């Protein structure tokens, strides 16, 4: 009697289906664009790699993904500092402390979570020191949730103006709607604030609502679990 050889052991059981999930999400994005009468080239899939093992990043890269979102400066350094980053775009989508501004400017192509003047000042100083223009989004707390980061909607215009005067390049706006509310009105509010400020980029929509976000004008959808599977540990809000 012969024993069948054992299945190869994979470092993470979640890696194998990643290519298929990318394919699935890309198709759904393309379909949402068609339905909305939008050019698919106007929507960028940002793959959110927080808490993922290195093998998941390998699988995403192998699937052709080039734009990534990270929540924490330190984790992002661990993920990306030793990789060949040519042709990649890294976006910070988690809260940033002013004392990490220089590290963030060094690592990230775009910082999506600018929400206060002190952070604008720190990023402008870091950009000046590094000799480059810092690209940012202004994060808007569309639900005015006390525990959530982001500038209040009524203060957004002033912060956009402040960031521009400070020399940052403001690409657009980002929001994370309240979990317990319908996201649509929040996406619509973000678009309205962007329009009146002449801003193009709208980072909105996650695994559960990216198609709705595309319908309402998203240019960047930030998708994690739909691509990599459920995260195996809860992500606590971090202060870096
Ligand atoms: C984790 C995270 C995402 C991705 O969330 P999923 O629901 O897993 O797609 C998007 N945006 C931000 C700011 C996040 O922290």
PDB file of C-alpha atoms and ligand atoms in Angstrom:
ATOM      1  CA  UNK A   1       0.000   0.000   0.000  1.00  0.00           C
ATOM      2  CA  UNK A   2       1.348   3.407  -0.891  1.00  0.00           C
ATOM      3  CA  UNK A   3       0.636   6.499   1.081  1.00  0.00           C
ATOM      4  CA  UNK A   4      -0.288   9.527  -0.937  1.00  0.00           C
ATOM      5  CA  UNK A   5       2.196  12.327  -0.481  1.00  0.00           C
ATOM      6  CA  UNK A   6       1.080  15.037   1.885  1.00  0.00           C
ATOM      7  CA  UNK A   7      -0.154  18.361   0.605  1.00  0.00           C
ATOM      8  CA  UNK A   8       2.601  20.979   0.501  1.00  0.00           C
ATOM      9  CA  UNK A   9       2.593  23.122   3.617  1.00  0.00           C
ATOM     10  CA  UNK A  10       1.871  26.771   2.934  1.00  0.00           C
ATOM     11  CA  UNK A  11       3.052  29.479   5.325  1.00  0.00           C
ATOM     12  CA  UNK A  12      -0.434  30.943   5.330  1.00  0.00           C
ATOM     13  CA  UNK A  13      -3.624  29.252   4.292  1.00  0.00           C
ATOM     14  CA  UNK A  14      -5.018  32.565   3.053  1.00  0.00           C
ATOM     15  CA  UNK A  15      -2.452  33.126   0.319  1.00  0.00           C
ATOM     16  CA  UNK A  16      -3.611  30.664  -2.354  1.00  0.00           C
ATOM     17  CA  UNK A  17      -6.964  32.342  -3.130  1.00  0.00           C
ATOM     18  CA  UNK A  18      -5.513  35.858  -3.312  1.00  0.00           C
ATOM     19  CA  UNK A  19      -5.105  35.863  -7.107  1.00  0.00           C
ATOM     20  CA  UNK A  20      -8.707  34.779  -7.562  1.00  0.00           C
ATOM     21  CA  UNK A  21      -9.935  37.444  -5.172  1.00  0.00           C
ATOM     22  CA  UNK A  22      -8.050  40.154  -7.058  1.00  0.00           C
ATOM     23  CA  UNK A  23      -9.639  38.963 -10.259  1.00  0.00           C
ATOM     24  CA  UNK A  24     -13.095  39.009  -8.667  1.00  0.00           C
ATOM     25  CA  UNK A  25     -12.726  42.497  -7.150  1.00  0.00           C
ATOM     26  CA  UNK A  26     -11.304  43.923 -10.387  1.00  0.00           C
ATOM     27  CA  UNK A  27     -14.262  42.559 -12.324  1.00  0.00           C
ATOM     28  CA  UNK A  28     -16.698  44.077  -9.863  1.00  0.00           C
ATOM     29  CA  UNK A  29     -14.929  47.429 -10.075  1.00  0.00           C
ATOM     30  CA  UNK A  30     -15.094  47.308 -13.881  1.00  0.00           C
ATOM     31  CA  UNK A  31     -18.784  46.450 -13.729  1.00  0.00           C
ATOM     32  CA  UNK A  32     -19.536  49.226 -11.244  1.00  0.00           C
ATOM     33  CA  UNK A  33     -17.757  51.659 -13.577  1.00  0.00           C
ATOM     34  CA  UNK A  34     -19.808  50.466 -16.559  1.00  0.00           C
ATOM     35  CA  UNK A  35     -23.045  50.869 -14.634  1.00  0.00           C
ATOM     36  CA  UNK A  36     -22.021  54.348 -13.507  1.00  0.00           C
ATOM     37  CA  UNK A  37     -20.927  55.301 -17.013  1.00  0.00           C
ATOM     38  CA  UNK A  38     -17.405  55.906 -15.777  1.00  0.00           C
ATOM     39  CA  UNK A  39     -14.034  55.082 -17.323  1.00  0.00           C
ATOM     40  CA  UNK A  40     -12.473  52.230 -15.304  1.00  0.00           C
ATOM     41  CA  UNK A  41      -9.128  54.004 -15.608  1.00  0.00           C
ATOM     42  CA  UNK A  42     -10.537  56.623 -13.252  1.00  0.00           C
ATOM     43  CA  UNK A  43     -10.789  54.199 -10.333  1.00  0.00           C
ATOM     44  CA  UNK A  44      -7.698  52.886  -8.546  1.00  0.00           C
ATOM     45  CA  UNK A  45      -7.847  49.769  -6.407  1.00  0.00           C
ATOM     46  CA  UNK A  46      -5.777  50.342  -3.265  1.00  0.00           C
ATOM     47  CA  UNK A  47      -4.924  46.962  -1.710  1.00  0.00           C
ATOM     48  CA  UNK A  48      -4.891  47.329   2.067  1.00  0.00           C
ATOM     49  CA  UNK A  49      -2.131  45.126   3.479  1.00  0.00           C
ATOM     50  CA  UNK A  50      -2.341  45.939   7.197  1.00  0.00           C
ATOM     51  CA  UNK A  51      -1.786  42.861   9.400  1.00  0.00           C
ATOM     52  CA  UNK A  52      -0.983  40.724   6.353  1.00  0.00           C
ATOM     53  CA  UNK A  53       1.989  38.365   6.247  1.00  0.00           C
ATOM     54  CA  UNK A  54       4.721  38.924   3.710  1.00  0.00           C
ATOM     55  CA  UNK A  55       3.357  36.023   1.616  1.00  0.00           C
ATOM     56  CA  UNK A  56       0.134  37.957   1.043  1.00  0.00           C
ATOM     57  CA  UNK A  57       2.144  40.885  -0.333  1.00  0.00           C
ATOM     58  CA  UNK A  58       4.014  38.482  -2.630  1.00  0.00           C
ATOM     59  CA  UNK A  59       0.709  37.096  -3.877  1.00  0.00           C
ATOM     60  CA  UNK A  60      -0.710  40.576  -4.506  1.00  0.00           C
ATOM     61  CA  UNK A  61       2.397  41.617  -6.420  1.00  0.00           C
ATOM     62  CA  UNK A  62       2.238  38.403  -8.442  1.00  0.00           C
ATOM     63  CA  UNK A  63      -1.385  39.260  -9.251  1.00  0.00           C
ATOM     64  CA  UNK A  64      -0.161  42.531 -10.748  1.00  0.00           C
ATOM     65  CA  UNK A  65      -1.200  44.833  -7.903  1.00  0.00           C
ATOM     66  CA  UNK A  66       0.935  47.971  -7.649  1.00  0.00           C
ATOM     67  CA  UNK A  67      -0.948  50.345  -5.305  1.00  0.00           C
ATOM     68  CA  UNK A  68      -1.038  49.540  -1.601  1.00  0.00           C
ATOM     69  CA  UNK A  69      -2.516  51.089   1.528  1.00  0.00           C
ATOM     70  CA  UNK A  70      -1.008  50.740   4.987  1.00  0.00           C
ATOM     71  CA  UNK A  71      -2.354  51.882   8.356  1.00  0.00           C
ATOM     72  CA  UNK A  72       0.794  52.184  10.399  1.00  0.00           C
ATOM     73  CA  UNK A  73       4.176  53.666   9.574  1.00  0.00           C
ATOM     74  CA  UNK A  74       6.089  51.022  11.482  1.00  0.00           C
ATOM     75  CA  UNK A  75       4.259  48.059  10.010  1.00  0.00           C
ATOM     76  CA  UNK A  76       4.599  49.561   6.541  1.00  0.00           C
ATOM     77  CA  UNK A  77       8.357  49.882   7.030  1.00  0.00           C
ATOM     78  CA  UNK A  78       8.462  46.188   7.933  1.00  0.00           C
ATOM     79  CA  UNK A  79       6.399  45.304   4.888  1.00  0.00           C
ATOM     80  CA  UNK A  80       8.123  47.447   2.278  1.00  0.00           C
ATOM     81  CA  UNK A  81      11.497  48.863   3.325  1.00  0.00           C
ATOM     82  CA  UNK A  82      13.460  45.858   2.030  1.00  0.00           C
ATOM     83  CA  UNK A  83      11.448  45.332  -1.146  1.00  0.00           C
ATOM     84  CA  UNK A  84      12.045  46.690  -4.615  1.00  0.00           C
ATOM     85  CA  UNK A  85       9.526  49.516  -4.691  1.00  0.00           C
ATOM     86  CA  UNK A  86       9.990  50.699  -8.261  1.00  0.00           C
ATOM     87  CA  UNK A  87       6.652  50.988  -9.955  1.00  0.00           C
ATOM     88  CA  UNK A  88       4.773  50.721  -6.675  1.00  0.00           C
ATOM     89  CA  UNK A  89       2.668  53.358  -4.952  1.00  0.00           C
ATOM     90  CA  UNK A  90       2.313  53.296  -1.169  1.00  0.00           C
ATOM     91  CA  UNK A  91      -0.466  55.203   0.541  1.00  0.00           C
ATOM     92  CA  UNK A  92      -0.810  55.841   4.275  1.00  0.00           C
ATOM     93  CA  UNK A  93      -4.453  55.356   5.267  1.00  0.00           C
ATOM     94  CA  UNK A  94      -4.112  55.289   9.068  1.00  0.00           C
ATOM     95  CA  UNK A  95      -3.629  58.072  11.609  1.00  0.00           C
ATOM     96  CA  UNK A  96      -0.262  59.833  11.663  1.00  0.00           C
ATOM     97  CA  UNK A  97       1.495  61.439  14.623  1.00  0.00           C
ATOM     98  CA  UNK A  98       3.551  64.526  13.923  1.00  0.00           C
ATOM     99  CA  UNK A  99       6.728  62.872  15.260  1.00  0.00           C
ATOM    100  CA  UNK A 100       6.414  60.233  12.509  1.00  0.00           C
ATOM    101  CA  UNK A 101       5.905  62.787   9.726  1.00  0.00           C
ATOM    102  CA  UNK A 102       9.460  62.519   8.382  1.00  0.00           C
ATOM    103  CA  UNK A 103       9.313  58.704   8.319  1.00  0.00           C
ATOM    104  CA  UNK A 104       5.971  58.868   6.560  1.00  0.00           C
ATOM    105  CA  UNK A 105       7.256  61.303   3.929  1.00  0.00           C
ATOM    106  CA  UNK A 106      10.212  59.032   3.315  1.00  0.00           C
ATOM    107  CA  UNK A 107       8.146  55.872   2.841  1.00  0.00           C
ATOM    108  CA  UNK A 108       4.793  56.917   1.375  1.00  0.00           C
ATOM    109  CA  UNK A 109       3.890  58.401  -1.983  1.00  0.00           C
ATOM    110  CA  UNK A 110       0.597  59.766  -0.680  1.00  0.00           C
ATOM    111  CA  UNK A 111      -0.598  60.440   2.880  1.00  0.00           C
ATOM    112  CA  UNK A 112      -4.392  60.148   2.977  1.00  0.00           C
ATOM    113  CA  UNK A 113      -4.994  61.054   6.609  1.00  0.00           C
ATOM    114  CA  UNK A 114      -4.123  64.734   7.018  1.00  0.00           C
ATOM    115  CA  UNK A 115      -6.666  66.182   9.428  1.00  0.00           C
ATOM    116  CA  UNK A 116      -5.112  69.070  11.382  1.00  0.00           C
ATOM    117  CA  UNK A 117      -2.870  72.103  10.959  1.00  0.00           C
ATOM    118  CA  UNK A 118      -0.076  70.744  13.173  1.00  0.00           C
ATOM    119  CA  UNK A 119       0.217  67.709  10.916  1.00  0.00           C
ATOM    120  CA  UNK A 120       0.246  69.933   7.814  1.00  0.00           C
ATOM    121  CA  UNK A 121       3.118  71.915   9.366  1.00  0.00           C
ATOM    122  CA  UNK A 122       5.075  68.759  10.217  1.00  0.00           C
ATOM    123  CA  UNK A 123       4.607  67.292   6.729  1.00  0.00           C
ATOM    124  CA  UNK A 124       5.546  70.572   5.047  1.00  0.00           C
ATOM    125  CA  UNK A 125       8.732  70.738   7.132  1.00  0.00           C
ATOM    126  CA  UNK A 126       9.566  67.090   6.352  1.00  0.00           C
ATOM    127  CA  UNK A 127       8.921  67.673   2.656  1.00  0.00           C
ATOM    128  CA  UNK A 128      11.142  70.756   2.608  1.00  0.00           C
ATOM    129  CA  UNK A 129      13.926  68.833   4.311  1.00  0.00           C
ATOM    130  CA  UNK A 130      13.596  65.913   1.896  1.00  0.00           C
ATOM    131  CA  UNK A 131      13.430  68.320  -1.055  1.00  0.00           C
ATOM    132  CA  UNK A 132      10.128  67.131  -2.411  1.00  0.00           C
ATOM    133  CA  UNK A 133       6.483  68.008  -2.635  1.00  0.00           C
ATOM    134  CA  UNK A 134       4.322  65.956  -0.301  1.00  0.00           C
ATOM    135  CA  UNK A 135       1.100  64.589  -1.804  1.00  0.00           C
ATOM    136  CA  UNK A 136      -1.802  64.319   0.600  1.00  0.00           C
ATOM    137  CA  UNK A 137      -5.510  63.794   0.967  1.00  0.00           C
ATOM    138  CA  UNK A 138      -7.464  65.579   3.667  1.00  0.00           C
ATOM    139  CA  UNK A 139      -9.379  63.089   5.834  1.00  0.00           C
ATOM    140  CA  UNK A 140     -12.898  64.314   6.593  1.00  0.00           C
ATOM    141  CA  UNK A 141     -14.859  62.983   9.576  1.00  0.00           C
ATOM    142  CA  UNK A 142     -18.119  63.051   7.640  1.00  0.00           C
ATOM    143  CA  UNK A 143     -20.083  61.538  10.526  1.00  0.00           C
ATOM    144  CA  UNK A 144     -18.591  63.973  13.071  1.00  0.00           C
ATOM    145  CA  UNK A 145     -17.795  60.978  15.288  1.00  0.00           C
ATOM    146  CA  UNK A 146     -15.919  62.097  18.400  1.00  0.00           C
ATOM    147  CA  UNK A 147     -13.603  59.053  18.465  1.00  0.00           C
ATOM    148  CA  UNK A 148     -12.743  59.196  14.778  1.00  0.00           C
ATOM    149  CA  UNK A 149      -9.895  61.004  13.039  1.00  0.00           C
ATOM    150  CA  UNK A 150     -10.600  63.562  10.335  1.00  0.00           C
ATOM    151  CA  UNK A 151     -11.419  67.234  10.104  1.00  0.00           C
ATOM    152  CA  UNK A 152     -15.072  68.148  10.618  1.00  0.00           C
ATOM    153  CA  UNK A 153     -16.932  68.802   7.348  1.00  0.00           C
ATOM    154  CA  UNK A 154     -17.451  72.469   8.200  1.00  0.00           C
ATOM    155  CA  UNK A 155     -13.712  72.927   8.784  1.00  0.00           C
ATOM    156  CA  UNK A 156     -12.552  71.052   5.681  1.00  0.00           C
ATOM    157  CA  UNK A 157     -12.346  74.028   3.277  1.00  0.00           C
ATOM    158  CA  UNK A 158     -10.113  75.926   5.681  1.00  0.00           C
ATOM    159  CA  UNK A 159      -7.771  72.958   6.149  1.00  0.00           C
ATOM    160  CA  UNK A 160      -7.521  72.402   2.390  1.00  0.00           C
ATOM    161  CA  UNK A 161      -6.560  76.073   1.993  1.00  0.00           C
ATOM    162  CA  UNK A 162      -4.073  75.854   4.866  1.00  0.00           C
ATOM    163  CA  UNK A 163      -2.399  72.767   3.380  1.00  0.00           C
ATOM    164  CA  UNK A 164      -2.116  74.401  -0.039  1.00  0.00           C
ATOM    165  CA  UNK A 165      -0.579  77.542   1.399  1.00  0.00           C
ATOM    166  CA  UNK A 166       1.879  75.371   3.342  1.00  0.00           C
ATOM    167  CA  UNK A 167       3.027  73.885   0.027  1.00  0.00           C
ATOM    168  CA  UNK A 168       1.506  70.412   0.261  1.00  0.00           C
ATOM    169  CA  UNK A 169      -0.028  69.008  -2.898  1.00  0.00           C
ATOM    170  CA  UNK A 170      -3.640  68.261  -1.978  1.00  0.00           C
ATOM    171  CA  UNK A 171      -4.835  65.491  -4.319  1.00  0.00           C
ATOM    172  CA  UNK A 172      -8.268  65.216  -2.742  1.00  0.00           C
ATOM    173  CA  UNK A 173     -10.269  63.922   0.197  1.00  0.00           C
ATOM    174  CA  UNK A 174     -10.699  60.675   2.135  1.00  0.00           C
ATOM    175  CA  UNK A 175     -13.402  59.444   4.511  1.00  0.00           C
ATOM    176  CA  UNK A 176     -14.408  56.437   6.601  1.00  0.00           C
ATOM    177  CA  UNK A 177     -18.179  56.586   7.172  1.00  0.00           C
ATOM    178  CA  UNK A 178     -19.674  55.506  10.512  1.00  0.00           C
ATOM    179  CA  UNK A 179     -20.038  51.705  10.522  1.00  0.00           C
ATOM    180  CA  UNK A 180     -23.641  51.777  11.698  1.00  0.00           C
ATOM    181  CA  UNK A 181     -24.908  54.201   9.040  1.00  0.00           C
ATOM    182  CA  UNK A 182     -25.625  53.976   5.333  1.00  0.00           C
ATOM    183  CA  UNK A 183     -22.447  55.070   3.576  1.00  0.00           C
ATOM    184  CA  UNK A 184     -24.079  56.783   0.595  1.00  0.00           C
ATOM    185  CA  UNK A 185     -24.785  60.186   2.167  1.00  0.00           C
ATOM    186  CA  UNK A 186     -21.226  60.288   3.540  1.00  0.00           C
ATOM    187  CA  UNK A 187     -19.733  59.568   0.121  1.00  0.00           C
ATOM    188  CA  UNK A 188     -21.975  62.215  -1.412  1.00  0.00           C
ATOM    189  CA  UNK A 189     -20.932  64.767   1.205  1.00  0.00           C
ATOM    190  CA  UNK A 190     -17.245  64.048   0.550  1.00  0.00           C
ATOM    191  CA  UNK A 191     -17.742  64.575  -3.167  1.00  0.00           C
ATOM    192  CA  UNK A 192     -19.555  67.856  -2.554  1.00  0.00           C
ATOM    193  CA  UNK A 193     -16.709  69.175  -0.393  1.00  0.00           C
ATOM    194  CA  UNK A 194     -14.167  68.069  -3.019  1.00  0.00           C
ATOM    195  CA  UNK A 195     -16.029  69.787  -5.846  1.00  0.00           C
ATOM    196  CA  UNK A 196     -16.279  73.147  -4.144  1.00  0.00           C
ATOM    197  CA  UNK A 197     -12.523  72.988  -3.427  1.00  0.00           C
ATOM    198  CA  UNK A 198     -11.552  71.940  -6.953  1.00  0.00           C
ATOM    199  CA  UNK A 199     -10.212  68.572  -5.787  1.00  0.00           C
ATOM    200  CA  UNK A 200     -10.075  65.451  -7.981  1.00  0.00           C
ATOM    201  CA  UNK A 201      -9.251  62.484  -5.772  1.00  0.00           C
ATOM    202  CA  UNK A 202     -11.906  60.820  -3.618  1.00  0.00           C
ATOM    203  CA  UNK A 203     -10.675  57.933  -1.470  1.00  0.00           C
ATOM    204  CA  UNK A 204     -13.825  56.224  -0.253  1.00  0.00           C
ATOM    205  CA  UNK A 205     -15.277  52.732  -0.182  1.00  0.00           C
ATOM    206  CA  UNK A 206     -13.938  49.561   1.436  1.00  0.00           C
ATOM    207  CA  UNK A 207     -14.668  45.837   1.024  1.00  0.00           C
ATOM    208  CA  UNK A 208     -18.342  46.201   1.919  1.00  0.00           C
ATOM    209  CA  UNK A 209     -19.236  49.253  -0.129  1.00  0.00           C
ATOM    210  CA  UNK A 210     -16.704  49.982  -2.863  1.00  0.00           C
ATOM    211  CA  UNK A 211     -19.233  49.582  -5.667  1.00  0.00           C
ATOM    212  CA  UNK A 212     -21.523  52.152  -4.074  1.00  0.00           C
ATOM    213  CA  UNK A 213     -18.533  54.447  -3.608  1.00  0.00           C
ATOM    214  CA  UNK A 214     -17.675  54.113  -7.310  1.00  0.00           C
ATOM    215  CA  UNK A 215     -21.233  55.020  -8.205  1.00  0.00           C
ATOM    216  CA  UNK A 216     -20.837  58.154  -6.076  1.00  0.00           C
ATOM    217  CA  UNK A 217     -17.519  59.198  -7.601  1.00  0.00           C
ATOM    218  CA  UNK A 218     -14.707  57.371  -5.777  1.00  0.00           C
ATOM    219  CA  UNK A 219     -11.346  57.555  -7.530  1.00  0.00           C
ATOM    220  CA  UNK A 220      -9.629  55.301  -4.969  1.00  0.00           C
ATOM    221  CA  UNK A 221     -11.257  52.342  -3.216  1.00  0.00           C
ATOM    222  CA  UNK A 222      -9.396  50.898  -0.233  1.00  0.00           C
ATOM    223  CA  UNK A 223      -9.996  47.157  -0.118  1.00  0.00           C
ATOM    224  CA  UNK A 224      -8.502  44.733   2.404  1.00  0.00           C
ATOM    225  CA  UNK A 225     -10.524  41.721   3.487  1.00  0.00           C
ATOM    226  CA  UNK A 226     -12.203  41.168   0.103  1.00  0.00           C
ATOM    227  CA  UNK A 227      -8.711  40.620  -1.323  1.00  0.00           C
ATOM    228  CA  UNK A 228      -6.844  38.908   1.498  1.00  0.00           C
ATOM    229  CA  UNK A 229      -9.579  37.299   3.574  1.00  0.00           C
ATOM    230  CA  UNK A 230     -10.672  38.340   7.021  1.00  0.00           C
ATOM    231  CA  UNK A 231      -7.900  39.768   9.129  1.00  0.00           C
ATOM    232  CA  UNK A 232      -7.046  37.321  11.893  1.00  0.00           C
ATOM    233  CA  UNK A 233      -6.527  39.919  14.566  1.00  0.00           C
ATOM    234  CA  UNK A 234      -8.588  43.005  15.199  1.00  0.00           C
ATOM    235  CA  UNK A 235      -6.898  46.229  14.249  1.00  0.00           C
ATOM    236  CA  UNK A 236      -6.853  48.597  17.142  1.00  0.00           C
ATOM    237  CA  UNK A 237      -6.658  52.271  16.312  1.00  0.00           C
ATOM    238  CA  UNK A 238      -2.982  53.070  16.600  1.00  0.00           C
ATOM    239  CA  UNK A 239      -1.286  56.343  17.252  1.00  0.00           C
ATOM    240  CA  UNK A 240       1.527  56.150  14.785  1.00  0.00           C
TER     241      UNK A 240
HETATM  242  C1  LIG B   1      -8.631  48.418   7.081  1.00  0.00           C
HETATM  243  C2  LIG B   1      -9.002  49.601   6.282  1.00  0.00           C
HETATM  244  C3  LIG B   1      -9.569  49.458   5.011  1.00  0.00           C
HETATM  245  C4  LIG B   1      -9.910  48.124   4.394  1.00  0.00           C
HETATM  246  O1  LIG B   1     -11.001  47.589   5.043  1.00  0.00           O
HETATM  247  P1  LIG B   1     -11.722  46.245   4.489  1.00  0.00           P
HETATM  248  O2  LIG B   1     -13.068  46.329   5.046  1.00  0.00           O
HETATM  249  O3  LIG B   1     -10.921  45.103   5.002  1.00  0.00           O
HETATM  250  O4  LIG B   1     -11.698  46.313   3.021  1.00  0.00           O
HETATM  251  C5  LIG B   1      -9.842  50.618   4.300  1.00  0.00           C
HETATM  252  N1  LIG B   1      -9.584  51.848   4.797  1.00  0.00           N
HETATM  253  C6  LIG B   1      -9.027  52.012   6.015  1.00  0.00           C
HETATM  254  C7  LIG B   1      -8.753  53.393   6.504  1.00  0.00           C
HETATM  255  C8  LIG B   1      -8.738  50.902   6.803  1.00  0.00           C
HETATM  256  O5  LIG B   1      -8.223  51.090   8.010  1.00  0.00           O
END
